[in-house]
N, CA, C and O atoms as CSV, one atom per row, in Angstrom:
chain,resi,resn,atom,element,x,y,z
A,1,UNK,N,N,97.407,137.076,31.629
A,1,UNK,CA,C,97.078,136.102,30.608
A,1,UNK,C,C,95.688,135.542,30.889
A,1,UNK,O,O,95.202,135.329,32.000
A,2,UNK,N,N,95.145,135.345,29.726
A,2,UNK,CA,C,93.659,134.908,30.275
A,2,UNK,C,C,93.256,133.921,30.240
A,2,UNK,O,O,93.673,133.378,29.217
A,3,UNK,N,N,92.368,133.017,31.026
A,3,UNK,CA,C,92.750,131.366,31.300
A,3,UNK,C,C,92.434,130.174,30.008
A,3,UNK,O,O,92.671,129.000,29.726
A,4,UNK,N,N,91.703,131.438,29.454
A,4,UNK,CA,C,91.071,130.416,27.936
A,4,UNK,C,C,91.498,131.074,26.488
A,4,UNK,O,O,91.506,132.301,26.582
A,5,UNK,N,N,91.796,130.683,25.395
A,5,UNK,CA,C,92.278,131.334,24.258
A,5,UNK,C,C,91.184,131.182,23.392
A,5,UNK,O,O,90.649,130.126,23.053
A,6,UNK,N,N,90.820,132.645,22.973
A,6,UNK,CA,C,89.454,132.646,22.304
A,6,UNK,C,C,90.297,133.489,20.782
A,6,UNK,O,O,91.326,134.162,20.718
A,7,UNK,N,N,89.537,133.164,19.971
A,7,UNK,CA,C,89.819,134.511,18.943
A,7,UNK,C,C,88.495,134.261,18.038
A,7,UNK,O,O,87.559,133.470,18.154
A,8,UNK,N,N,88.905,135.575,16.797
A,8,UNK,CA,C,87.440,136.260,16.577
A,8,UNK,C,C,87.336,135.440,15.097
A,8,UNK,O,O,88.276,135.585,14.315
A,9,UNK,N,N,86.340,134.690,14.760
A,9,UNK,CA,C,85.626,134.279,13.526
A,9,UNK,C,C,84.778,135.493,12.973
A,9,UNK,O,O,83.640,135.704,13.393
A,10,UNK,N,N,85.308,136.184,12.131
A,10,UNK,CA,C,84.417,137.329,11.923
A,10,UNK,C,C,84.071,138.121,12.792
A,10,UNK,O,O,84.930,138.794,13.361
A,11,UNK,N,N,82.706,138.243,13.119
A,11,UNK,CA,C,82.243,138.876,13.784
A,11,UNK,C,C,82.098,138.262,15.780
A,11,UNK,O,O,81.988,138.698,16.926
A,12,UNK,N,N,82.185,137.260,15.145
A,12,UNK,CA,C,82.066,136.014,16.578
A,12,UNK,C,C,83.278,135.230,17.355
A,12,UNK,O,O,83.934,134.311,16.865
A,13,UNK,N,N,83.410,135.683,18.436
A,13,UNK,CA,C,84.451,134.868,19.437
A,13,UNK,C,C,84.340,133.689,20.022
A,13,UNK,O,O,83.451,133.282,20.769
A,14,UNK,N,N,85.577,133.007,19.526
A,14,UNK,CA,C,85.295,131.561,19.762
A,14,UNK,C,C,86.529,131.013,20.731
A,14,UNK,O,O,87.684,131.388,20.928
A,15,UNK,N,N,85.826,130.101,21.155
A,15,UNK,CA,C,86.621,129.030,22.096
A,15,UNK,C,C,86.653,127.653,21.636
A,15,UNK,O,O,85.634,126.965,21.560
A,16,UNK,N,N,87.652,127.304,21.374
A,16,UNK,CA,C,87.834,125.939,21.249
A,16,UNK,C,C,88.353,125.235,22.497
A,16,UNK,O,O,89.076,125.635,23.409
A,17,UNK,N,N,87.638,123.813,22.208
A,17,UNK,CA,C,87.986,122.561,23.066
A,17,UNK,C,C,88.519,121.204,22.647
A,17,UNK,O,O,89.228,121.429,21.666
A,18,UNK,N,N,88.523,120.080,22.876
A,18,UNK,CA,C,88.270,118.844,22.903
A,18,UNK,C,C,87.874,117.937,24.021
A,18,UNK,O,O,88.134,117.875,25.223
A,19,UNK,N,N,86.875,117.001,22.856
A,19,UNK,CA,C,86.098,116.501,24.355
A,19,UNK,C,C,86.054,114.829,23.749
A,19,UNK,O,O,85.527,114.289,22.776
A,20,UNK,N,N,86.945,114.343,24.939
A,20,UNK,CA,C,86.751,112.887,24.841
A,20,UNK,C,C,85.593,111.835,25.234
A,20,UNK,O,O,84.906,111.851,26.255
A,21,UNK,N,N,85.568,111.310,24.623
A,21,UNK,CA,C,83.947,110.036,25.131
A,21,UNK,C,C,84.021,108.588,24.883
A,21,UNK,O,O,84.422,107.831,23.999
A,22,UNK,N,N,83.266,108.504,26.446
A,22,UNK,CA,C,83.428,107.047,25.987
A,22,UNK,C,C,82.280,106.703,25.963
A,22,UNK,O,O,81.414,107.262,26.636
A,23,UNK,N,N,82.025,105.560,25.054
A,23,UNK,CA,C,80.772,105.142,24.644
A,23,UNK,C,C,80.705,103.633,25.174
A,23,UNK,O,O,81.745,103.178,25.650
A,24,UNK,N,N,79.644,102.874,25.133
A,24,UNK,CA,C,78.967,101.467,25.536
A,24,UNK,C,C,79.315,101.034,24.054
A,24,UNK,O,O,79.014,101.658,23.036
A,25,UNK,N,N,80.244,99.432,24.163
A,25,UNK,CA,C,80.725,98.870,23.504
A,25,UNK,C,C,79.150,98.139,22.191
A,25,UNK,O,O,78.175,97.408,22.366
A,26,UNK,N,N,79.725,98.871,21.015
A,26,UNK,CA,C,78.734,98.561,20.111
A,26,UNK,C,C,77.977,100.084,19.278
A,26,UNK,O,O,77.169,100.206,18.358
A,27,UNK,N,N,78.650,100.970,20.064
A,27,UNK,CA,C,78.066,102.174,19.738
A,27,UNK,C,C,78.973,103.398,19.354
A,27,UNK,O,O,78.801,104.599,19.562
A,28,UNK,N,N,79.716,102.907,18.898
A,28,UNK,CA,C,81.046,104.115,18.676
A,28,UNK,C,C,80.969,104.387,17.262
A,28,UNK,O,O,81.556,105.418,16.933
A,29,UNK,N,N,80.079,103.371,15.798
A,29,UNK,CA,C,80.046,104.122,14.666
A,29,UNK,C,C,78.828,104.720,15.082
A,29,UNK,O,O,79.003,105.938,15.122
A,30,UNK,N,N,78.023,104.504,15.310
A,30,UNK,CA,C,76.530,105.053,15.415
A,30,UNK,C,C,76.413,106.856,16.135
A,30,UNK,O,O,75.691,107.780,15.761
A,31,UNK,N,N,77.590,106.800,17.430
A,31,UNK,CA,C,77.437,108.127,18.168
A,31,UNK,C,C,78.680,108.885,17.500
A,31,UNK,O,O,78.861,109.962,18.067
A,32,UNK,N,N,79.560,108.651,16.498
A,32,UNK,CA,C,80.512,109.350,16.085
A,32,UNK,C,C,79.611,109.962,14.811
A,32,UNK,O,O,79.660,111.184,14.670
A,33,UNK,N,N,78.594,109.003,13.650
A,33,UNK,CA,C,77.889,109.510,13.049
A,33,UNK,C,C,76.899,110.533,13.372
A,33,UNK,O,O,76.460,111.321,12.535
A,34,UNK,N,N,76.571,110.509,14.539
A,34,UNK,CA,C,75.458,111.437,15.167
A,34,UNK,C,C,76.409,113.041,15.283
A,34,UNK,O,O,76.193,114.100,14.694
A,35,UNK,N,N,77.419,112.705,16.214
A,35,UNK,CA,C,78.191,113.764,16.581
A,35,UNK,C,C,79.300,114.578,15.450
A,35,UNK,O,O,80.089,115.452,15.806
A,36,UNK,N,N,79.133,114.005,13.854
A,36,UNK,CA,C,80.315,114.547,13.065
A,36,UNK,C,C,78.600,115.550,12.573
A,36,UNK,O,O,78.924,116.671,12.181
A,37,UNK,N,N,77.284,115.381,12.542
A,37,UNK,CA,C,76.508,116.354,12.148
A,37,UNK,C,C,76.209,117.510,12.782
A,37,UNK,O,O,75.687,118.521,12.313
A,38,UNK,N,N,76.675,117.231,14.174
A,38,UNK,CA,C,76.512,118.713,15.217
A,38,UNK,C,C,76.985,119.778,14.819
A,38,UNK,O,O,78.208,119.645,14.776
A,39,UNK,N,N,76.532,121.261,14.345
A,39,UNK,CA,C,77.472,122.439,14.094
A,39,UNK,C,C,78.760,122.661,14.751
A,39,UNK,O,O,79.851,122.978,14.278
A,40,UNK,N,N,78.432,122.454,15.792
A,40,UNK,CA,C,79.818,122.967,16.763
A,40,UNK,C,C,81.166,122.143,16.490
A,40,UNK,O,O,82.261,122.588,16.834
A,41,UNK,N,N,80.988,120.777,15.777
A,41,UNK,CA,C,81.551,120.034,15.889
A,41,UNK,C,C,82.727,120.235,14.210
A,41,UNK,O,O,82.400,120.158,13.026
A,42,UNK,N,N,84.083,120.499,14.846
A,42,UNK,CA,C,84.792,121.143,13.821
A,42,UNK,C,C,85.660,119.482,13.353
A,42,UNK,O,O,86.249,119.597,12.279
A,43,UNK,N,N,85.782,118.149,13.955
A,43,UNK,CA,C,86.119,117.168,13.778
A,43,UNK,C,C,86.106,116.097,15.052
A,43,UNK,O,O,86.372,116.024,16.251
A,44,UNK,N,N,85.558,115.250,13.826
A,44,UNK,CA,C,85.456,113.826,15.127
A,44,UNK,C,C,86.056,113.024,14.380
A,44,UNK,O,O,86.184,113.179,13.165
A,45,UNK,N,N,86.621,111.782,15.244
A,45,UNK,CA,C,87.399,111.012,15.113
A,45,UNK,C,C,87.193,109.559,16.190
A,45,UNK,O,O,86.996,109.786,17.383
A,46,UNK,N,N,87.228,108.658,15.890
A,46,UNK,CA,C,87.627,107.053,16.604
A,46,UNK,C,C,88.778,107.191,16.929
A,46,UNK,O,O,89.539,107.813,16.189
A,47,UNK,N,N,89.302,106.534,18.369
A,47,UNK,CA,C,90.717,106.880,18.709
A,47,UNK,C,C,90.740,105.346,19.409
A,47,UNK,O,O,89.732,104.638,19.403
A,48,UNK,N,N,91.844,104.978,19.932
A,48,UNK,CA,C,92.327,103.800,20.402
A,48,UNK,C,C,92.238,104.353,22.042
A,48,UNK,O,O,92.275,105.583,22.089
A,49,UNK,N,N,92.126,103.674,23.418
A,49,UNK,CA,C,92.650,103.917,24.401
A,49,UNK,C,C,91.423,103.807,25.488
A,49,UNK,O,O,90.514,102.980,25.410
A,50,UNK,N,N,91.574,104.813,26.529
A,50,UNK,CA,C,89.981,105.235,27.058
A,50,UNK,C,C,89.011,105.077,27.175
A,50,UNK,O,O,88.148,104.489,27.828
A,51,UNK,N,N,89.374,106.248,25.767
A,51,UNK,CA,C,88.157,107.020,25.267
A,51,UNK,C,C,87.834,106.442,24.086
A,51,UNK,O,O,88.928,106.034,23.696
A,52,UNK,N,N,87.002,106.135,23.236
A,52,UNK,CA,C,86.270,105.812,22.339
A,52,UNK,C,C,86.489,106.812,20.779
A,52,UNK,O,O,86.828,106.339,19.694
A,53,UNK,N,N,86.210,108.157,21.045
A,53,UNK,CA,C,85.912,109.504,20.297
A,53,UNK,C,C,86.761,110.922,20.491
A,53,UNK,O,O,86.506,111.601,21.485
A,54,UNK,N,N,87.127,111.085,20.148
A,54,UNK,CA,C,87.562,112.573,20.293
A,54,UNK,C,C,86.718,113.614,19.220
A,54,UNK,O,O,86.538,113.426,18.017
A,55,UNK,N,N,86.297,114.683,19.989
A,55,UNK,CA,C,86.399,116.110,19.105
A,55,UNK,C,C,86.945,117.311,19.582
A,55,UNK,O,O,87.617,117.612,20.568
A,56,UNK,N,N,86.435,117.975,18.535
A,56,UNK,CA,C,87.513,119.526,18.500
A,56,UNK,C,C,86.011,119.828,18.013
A,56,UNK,O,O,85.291,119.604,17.040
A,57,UNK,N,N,85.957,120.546,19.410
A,57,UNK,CA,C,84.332,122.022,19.248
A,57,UNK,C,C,84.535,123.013,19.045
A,57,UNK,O,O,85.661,123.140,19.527
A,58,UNK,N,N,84.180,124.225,18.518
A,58,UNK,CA,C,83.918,125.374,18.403
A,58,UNK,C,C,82.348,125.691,19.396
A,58,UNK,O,O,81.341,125.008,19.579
A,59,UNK,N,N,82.714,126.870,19.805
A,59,UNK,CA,C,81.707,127.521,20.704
A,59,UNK,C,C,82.105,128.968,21.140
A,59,UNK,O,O,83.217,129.473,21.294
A,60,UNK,N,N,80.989,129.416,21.272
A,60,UNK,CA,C,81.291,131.054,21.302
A,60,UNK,C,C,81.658,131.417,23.094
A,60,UNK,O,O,82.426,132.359,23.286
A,61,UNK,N,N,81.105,130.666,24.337
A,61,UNK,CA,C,81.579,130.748,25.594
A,61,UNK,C,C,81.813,129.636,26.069
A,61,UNK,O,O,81.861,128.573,25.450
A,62,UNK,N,N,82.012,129.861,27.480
A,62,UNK,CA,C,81.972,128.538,28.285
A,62,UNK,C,C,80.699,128.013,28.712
A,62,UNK,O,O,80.647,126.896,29.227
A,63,UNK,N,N,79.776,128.643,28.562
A,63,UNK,CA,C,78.065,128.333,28.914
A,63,UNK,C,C,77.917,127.833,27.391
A,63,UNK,O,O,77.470,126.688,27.473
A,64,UNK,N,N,78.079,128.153,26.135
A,64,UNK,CA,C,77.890,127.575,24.996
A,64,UNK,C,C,78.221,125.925,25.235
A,64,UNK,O,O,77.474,125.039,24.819
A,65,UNK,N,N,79.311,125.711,25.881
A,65,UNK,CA,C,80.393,124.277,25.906
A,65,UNK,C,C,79.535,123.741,26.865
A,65,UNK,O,O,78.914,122.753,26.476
A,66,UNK,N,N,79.330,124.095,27.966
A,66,UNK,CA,C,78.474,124.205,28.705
A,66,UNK,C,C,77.043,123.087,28.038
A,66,UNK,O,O,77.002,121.870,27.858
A,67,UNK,N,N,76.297,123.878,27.878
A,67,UNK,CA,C,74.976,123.242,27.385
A,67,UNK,C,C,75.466,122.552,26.021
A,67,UNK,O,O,74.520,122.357,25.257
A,68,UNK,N,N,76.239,122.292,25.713
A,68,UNK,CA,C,76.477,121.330,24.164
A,68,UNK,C,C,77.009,119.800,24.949
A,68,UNK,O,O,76.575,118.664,24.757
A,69,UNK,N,N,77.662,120.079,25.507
A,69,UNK,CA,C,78.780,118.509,26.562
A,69,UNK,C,C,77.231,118.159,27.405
A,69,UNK,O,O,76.433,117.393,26.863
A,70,UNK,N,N,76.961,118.691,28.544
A,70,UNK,CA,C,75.816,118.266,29.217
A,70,UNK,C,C,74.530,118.428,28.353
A,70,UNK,O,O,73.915,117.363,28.301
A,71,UNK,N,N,74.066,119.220,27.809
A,71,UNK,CA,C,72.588,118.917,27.087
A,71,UNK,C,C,72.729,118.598,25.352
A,71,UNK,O,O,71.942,118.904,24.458
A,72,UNK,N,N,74.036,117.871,25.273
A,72,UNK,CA,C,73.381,117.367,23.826
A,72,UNK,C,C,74.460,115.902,23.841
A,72,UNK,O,O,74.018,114.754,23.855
A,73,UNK,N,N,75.554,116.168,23.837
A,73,UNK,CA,C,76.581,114.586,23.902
A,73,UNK,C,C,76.398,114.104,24.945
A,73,UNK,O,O,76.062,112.985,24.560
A,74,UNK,N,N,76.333,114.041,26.386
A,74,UNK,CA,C,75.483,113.052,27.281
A,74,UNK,C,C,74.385,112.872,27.336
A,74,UNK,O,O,73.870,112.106,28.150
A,75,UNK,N,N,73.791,113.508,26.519
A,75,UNK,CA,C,71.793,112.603,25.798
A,75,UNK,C,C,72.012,111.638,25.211
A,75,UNK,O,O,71.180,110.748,25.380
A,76,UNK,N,N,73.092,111.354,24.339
A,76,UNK,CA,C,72.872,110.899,23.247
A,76,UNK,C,C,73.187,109.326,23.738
A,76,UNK,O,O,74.177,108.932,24.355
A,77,UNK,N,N,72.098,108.595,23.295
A,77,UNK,CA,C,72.485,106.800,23.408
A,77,UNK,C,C,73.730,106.477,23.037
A,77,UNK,O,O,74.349,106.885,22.055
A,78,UNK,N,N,74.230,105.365,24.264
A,78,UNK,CA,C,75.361,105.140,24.060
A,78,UNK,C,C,76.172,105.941,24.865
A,78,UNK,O,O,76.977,105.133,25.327
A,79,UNK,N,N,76.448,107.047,25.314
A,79,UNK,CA,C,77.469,107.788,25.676
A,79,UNK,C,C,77.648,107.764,27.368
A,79,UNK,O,O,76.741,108.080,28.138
A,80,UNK,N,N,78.730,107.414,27.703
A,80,UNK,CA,C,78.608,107.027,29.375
A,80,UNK,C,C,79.396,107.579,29.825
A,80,UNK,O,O,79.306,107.576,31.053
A,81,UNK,N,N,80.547,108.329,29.291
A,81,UNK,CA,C,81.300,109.833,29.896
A,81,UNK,C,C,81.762,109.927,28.995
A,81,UNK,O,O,81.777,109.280,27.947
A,82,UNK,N,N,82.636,111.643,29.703
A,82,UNK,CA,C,82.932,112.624,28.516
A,82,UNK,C,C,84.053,113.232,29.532
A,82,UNK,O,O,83.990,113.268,30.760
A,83,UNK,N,N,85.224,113.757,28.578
A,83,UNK,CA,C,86.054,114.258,29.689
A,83,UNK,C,C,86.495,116.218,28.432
A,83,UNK,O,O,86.617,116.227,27.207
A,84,UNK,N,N,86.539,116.726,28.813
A,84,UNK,CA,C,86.749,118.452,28.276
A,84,UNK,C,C,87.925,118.869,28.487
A,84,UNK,O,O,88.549,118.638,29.522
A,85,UNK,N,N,88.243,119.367,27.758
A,85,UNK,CA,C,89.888,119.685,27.605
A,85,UNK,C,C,89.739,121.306,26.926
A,85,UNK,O,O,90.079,121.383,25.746
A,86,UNK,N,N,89.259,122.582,27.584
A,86,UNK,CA,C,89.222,124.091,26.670
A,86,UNK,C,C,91.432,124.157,26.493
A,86,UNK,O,O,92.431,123.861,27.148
A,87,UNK,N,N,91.055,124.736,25.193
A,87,UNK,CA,C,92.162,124.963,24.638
A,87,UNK,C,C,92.721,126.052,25.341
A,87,UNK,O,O,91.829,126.841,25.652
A,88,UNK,N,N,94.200,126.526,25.837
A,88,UNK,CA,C,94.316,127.118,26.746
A,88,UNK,C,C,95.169,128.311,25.852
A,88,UNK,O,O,95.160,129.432,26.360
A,89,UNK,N,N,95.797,128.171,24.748
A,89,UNK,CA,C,97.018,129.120,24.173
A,89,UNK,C,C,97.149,128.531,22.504
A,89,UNK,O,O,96.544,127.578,22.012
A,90,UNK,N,N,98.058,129.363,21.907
A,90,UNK,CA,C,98.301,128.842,20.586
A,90,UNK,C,C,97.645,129.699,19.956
A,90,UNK,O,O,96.954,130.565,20.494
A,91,UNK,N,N,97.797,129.545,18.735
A,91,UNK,CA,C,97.304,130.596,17.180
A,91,UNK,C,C,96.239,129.606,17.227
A,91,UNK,O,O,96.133,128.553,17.856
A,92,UNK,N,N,95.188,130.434,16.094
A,92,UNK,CA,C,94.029,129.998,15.542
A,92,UNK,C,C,94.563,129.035,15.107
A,92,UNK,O,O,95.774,129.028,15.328
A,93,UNK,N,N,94.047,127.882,14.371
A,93,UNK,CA,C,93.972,126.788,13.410
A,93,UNK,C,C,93.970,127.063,11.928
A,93,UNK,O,O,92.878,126.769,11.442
A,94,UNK,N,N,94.768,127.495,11.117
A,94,UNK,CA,C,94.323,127.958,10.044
A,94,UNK,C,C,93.532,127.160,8.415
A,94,UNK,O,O,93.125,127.522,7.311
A,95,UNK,N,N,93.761,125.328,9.601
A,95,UNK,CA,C,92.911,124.581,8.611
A,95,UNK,C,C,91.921,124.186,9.117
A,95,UNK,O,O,91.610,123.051,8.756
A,96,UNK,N,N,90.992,124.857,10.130
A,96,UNK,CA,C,89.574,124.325,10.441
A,96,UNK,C,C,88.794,125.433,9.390
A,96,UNK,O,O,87.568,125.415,9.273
């Protein structure tokens, strides 16, 4: 069994995740607006708890997830951790 569940968008293999964040109090509409325009970004959401944010990424590897979590959502003002969750099993999503 293989440790991550990828399947094929067309021509392209994808991995899904979710990645929780917490943000500096005052900044959770501002970095959820930033982060619902990212491509990769298949849904964001405000959540109660934690974490501040949740999403559900699309990405073609783990170096894709990789440079999107460290070089683009911990740039972003406001954001003071992030926790990654790769999807491990299950069918595609057939409503993303």
């Amino acid at each position: 069994m293989p440790p991550f569940h990828w399947y094929l968008e067309g021509d392209r293999v994808v991995l899904n995740a979710y990645v929780l964040i917490k943000v500096a109090s005052g900044h959770e509409k501002p970095v959820l607006s930033k982060l619902r325009e990212l491509n990769n970004v298949d849904c964001a959401d405000l959540v109660y708890g934690i974490y501040d944010i949740i999403l559900k990424v699309s990405v073609k590897n783990v170096e894709e997830l990789d440079d999107f979590v460290f070089g683009v959502i911990r740039q972003m003002e406001g954001v003071m951790e992030t926790m990654t969750c790769i999807c491990s099993g299950g069918e595609k999503d057939e409503s993303s």
